[in-house]
Amino acid sequence: MTDTRPLVLDVDGTFLKTDLLFETFWAGLGRDPLATLAAAARHARDPARLKAELVEIAPLRTDLMPVNPEIAAMAEEAMSEGIEVCLASASDRRLVSALAADYGLSARVFASDGVTNLKGEAKAGALIDAFGRAGFDYAGNEAADLPVWRAARAAVVVGEVAEVTQLETLGQPVARVPGGWSAAALWKAMRPHQWVKNVLLLLPLIAAHRFDGATFWPVFFGIIAFSAAASAIYIVNDLLDLEADRLHPTKCRRPFASGAVPIRVGMIACAGLIVLALGLGAALNAGFVGVVLLYMALSLAYSLKLKRMRWVDIATLATLYTIRVVAGAAAGQVDVSIYMLIFVFPVFLALGCVKRLTELTLARNDERLPGRGYGRPDRGDLLNVAGIGVAGALVIFFLYSVSPQGQVLYPDTWLLWLAMLPMAWWLVRMVMLGWFGKQDYDPIVFAMKDKFGLGLLMITLSLMFWAAGLWAKWFGG
């Protein structure tokens, strides 16, 4: 581009690696879900009005939006040559104007105004009125931009758009810029490393000494179903946390926050994962489906509101971990001991505190964590609650060891008491690693990779198996 024709940039998927309509929708769900859903229902067939109303519910920080570096570099080069660079988008005018100001682009913008949805032919008409036919160059990323490209002198195409071959056939100059997303990035958004948490579904089998295939395989498929449900919620959580993640030193690299995966793709993947989770659950039993639905409902409430509430968020995290234990019992149709549920809850309460302690220790300042209710001054209180959780879990384990059920399952009670030593060591060590910021942001994931901690857990389990007489049963001696 050597002349002085204006360079006009589409916003969604072109200048930005995201879509402002979906950004405002998810920001609205996080701020006022009822008003957002009501607006979506009222204006489903009036996109211009919907976009305007969503901006009223949840204004965005456009300076945090992920920018396409190739298009941004093209804009900078054009401006250095004295060429006007304008934004033209179907997004709401207020957001487009703010975005243009953020990056020093022309104050002359073309966008939806609450009445006209500036897309396709409407956008082409507005640009022809402003610059004349072939009086501008245009960068876009989808087939809806074809009328605009036809009206432009030259086309810049982001990603793969098959219809662009029509322009090349007519001899119109076309420049191509890489775009799109990868399956690997979507896989990352599903957080498969977090699926390790779902080994908690095996706890009821271990506690009840049920190691037969008829019990194990339903739980195995239950783990798959729970993993799909968890991934769906992780996607929802990331979409609700876009702004907070972009303000975070490491979470800003997450696929949706960074623009590596479009929000629309995430929504489709989320729906597919929910269908998989409920389908597998239905194939097991109704009780398991009920537990999965409870988990997803509570997880959604956590994402929308509860995670911003001090102490409530930690109690909710502990409950979500405990629900996994209940899910294992439901999948394998094993009776779960009330002692087990009372024992695991304070353990998970302590680990929830560890999660927050780690985040606060690694925080760069004393301000409250983005999207959370804690700041560094809360570290002492979190440590105290974690200590209460550890002490509570050990007391409950001791009471279980002398209970009638414990006496039946574990005749050598003294070995259970001995198992409390590596168990206590593991719990205290996890809390202190969180206090000093020496573990992962998720303590369960960290625990599954921590060789020393795994050794302590294996010693604990071995002593419990010995107390139950399982070693003698399995190995005949």
mmCIF file of N, CA, C and O in Angstrom, residues 9 14-15 17 67-77 156 158 176-179:
data_model
loop_
_atom_site.group_PDB
_atom_site.id
_atom_site.type_symbol
_atom_site.label_atom_id
_atom_site.label_comp_id
_atom_site.label_asym_id
_atom_site.label_seq_id
_atom_site.Cartn_x
_atom_site.Cartn_y
_atom_site.Cartn_z
ATOM 1 N N LEU A 9 -9.974 -1.073 9.267
ATOM 2 C CA LEU A 9 -9.801 -2.361 9.941
ATOM 3 C C LEU A 9 -11.096 -2.809 10.593
ATOM 4 O O LEU A 9 -11.727 -2.052 11.343
ATOM 5 N N THR A 14 -10.160 -9.401 13.666
ATOM 6 C CA THR A 14 -9.182 -8.788 12.756
ATOM 7 C C THR A 14 -8.193 -7.950 13.573
ATOM 8 O O THR A 14 -7.083 -8.394 13.832
ATOM 9 N N PHE A 15 -8.591 -6.750 13.978
ATOM 10 C CA PHE A 15 -7.704 -5.964 14.841
ATOM 11 C C PHE A 15 -7.582 -6.632 16.207
ATOM 12 O O PHE A 15 -6.514 -6.668 16.810
ATOM 13 N N LYS A 17 -8.162 -10.170 18.606
ATOM 14 C CA LYS A 17 -8.240 -11.625 18.531
ATOM 15 C C LYS A 17 -9.411 -12.129 19.384
ATOM 16 O O LYS A 17 -9.334 -13.191 19.998
ATOM 17 N N VAL A 67 -4.850 -8.037 21.037
ATOM 18 C CA VAL A 67 -4.727 -7.449 19.704
ATOM 19 C C VAL A 67 -3.979 -8.410 18.777
ATOM 20 O O VAL A 67 -3.043 -9.097 19.197
ATOM 21 N N ASN A 68 -4.405 -8.459 17.525
ATOM 22 C CA ASN A 68 -3.710 -9.242 16.510
ATOM 23 C C ASN A 68 -2.409 -8.517 16.164
ATOM 24 O O ASN A 68 -2.442 -7.410 15.613
ATOM 25 N N PRO A 69 -1.243 -9.073 16.491
ATOM 26 C CA PRO A 69 0.011 -8.327 16.319
ATOM 27 C C PRO A 69 0.322 -7.959 14.872
ATOM 28 O O PRO A 69 0.864 -6.888 14.613
ATOM 29 N N GLU A 70 -0.033 -8.826 13.919
ATOM 30 C CA GLU A 70 0.242 -8.523 12.505
ATOM 31 C C GLU A 70 -0.572 -7.325 12.033
ATOM 32 O O GLU A 70 -0.053 -6.440 11.350
ATOM 33 N N ILE A 71 -1.841 -7.273 12.432
ATOM 34 C CA ILE A 71 -2.697 -6.159 12.020
ATOM 35 C C ILE A 71 -2.287 -4.884 12.754
ATOM 36 O O ILE A 71 -2.282 -3.784 12.167
ATOM 37 N N ALA A 72 -1.915 -5.007 14.034
ATOM 38 C CA ALA A 72 -1.455 -3.836 14.776
ATOM 39 C C ALA A 72 -0.190 -3.255 14.141
ATOM 40 O O ALA A 72 -0.045 -2.028 14.024
ATOM 41 N N ALA A 73 0.725 -4.129 13.709
ATOM 42 C CA ALA A 73 1.945 -3.665 13.050
ATOM 43 C C ALA A 73 1.622 -2.994 11.715
ATOM 44 O O ALA A 73 2.226 -1.965 11.358
ATOM 45 N N MET A 74 0.665 -3.536 10.995
ATOM 46 C CA MET A 74 0.239 -2.944 9.730
ATOM 47 C C MET A 74 -0.332 -1.550 9.961
ATOM 48 O O MET A 74 -0.058 -0.610 9.201
ATOM 49 N N ALA A 75 -1.127 -1.409 11.032
ATOM 50 C CA ALA A 75 -1.716 -0.108 11.350
ATOM 51 C C ALA A 75 -0.633 0.904 11.713
ATOM 52 O O ALA A 75 -0.674 2.059 11.267
ATOM 53 N N GLU A 76 0.349 0.489 12.509
ATOM 54 C CA GLU A 76 1.433 1.396 12.897
ATOM 55 C C GLU A 76 2.237 1.852 11.684
ATOM 56 O O GLU A 76 2.613 3.023 11.573
ATOM 57 N N GLU A 77 2.507 0.919 10.790
ATOM 58 C CA GLU A 77 3.264 1.275 9.581
ATOM 59 C C GLU A 77 2.490 2.271 8.733
ATOM 60 O O GLU A 77 3.056 3.247 8.224
ATOM 61 N N VAL A 156 -7.315 -7.083 2.743
ATOM 62 C CA VAL A 156 -6.415 -7.779 3.659
ATOM 63 C C VAL A 156 -7.268 -8.829 4.378
ATOM 64 O O VAL A 156 -8.270 -8.493 5.008
ATOM 65 N N VAL A 158 -7.625 -11.919 7.073
ATOM 66 C CA VAL A 158 -7.067 -12.573 8.255
ATOM 67 C C VAL A 158 -7.635 -13.980 8.343
ATOM 68 O O VAL A 158 -8.850 -14.161 8.418
ATOM 69 N N ARG A 176 -2.760 -11.620 2.558
ATOM 70 C CA ARG A 176 -3.232 -12.587 3.552
ATOM 71 C C ARG A 176 -2.405 -12.491 4.830
ATOM 72 O O ARG A 176 -1.181 -12.352 4.784
ATOM 73 N N VAL A 177 -3.111 -12.584 5.957
ATOM 74 C CA VAL A 177 -2.487 -12.544 7.282
ATOM 75 C C VAL A 177 -2.903 -13.805 8.030
ATOM 76 O O VAL A 177 -4.078 -14.175 8.000
ATOM 77 N N PRO A 178 -1.967 -14.510 8.684
ATOM 78 C CA PRO A 178 -2.338 -15.742 9.414
ATOM 79 C C PRO A 178 -3.395 -15.449 10.481
ATOM 80 O O PRO A 178 -3.432 -14.377 11.085
ATOM 81 N N GLY A 179 -4.240 -16.425 10.703
ATOM 82 C CA GLY A 179 -5.285 -16.282 11.724
ATOM 83 C C GLY A 179 -5.772 -17.650 12.156
ATOM 84 O O GLY A 179 -5.137 -18.670 11.892
#
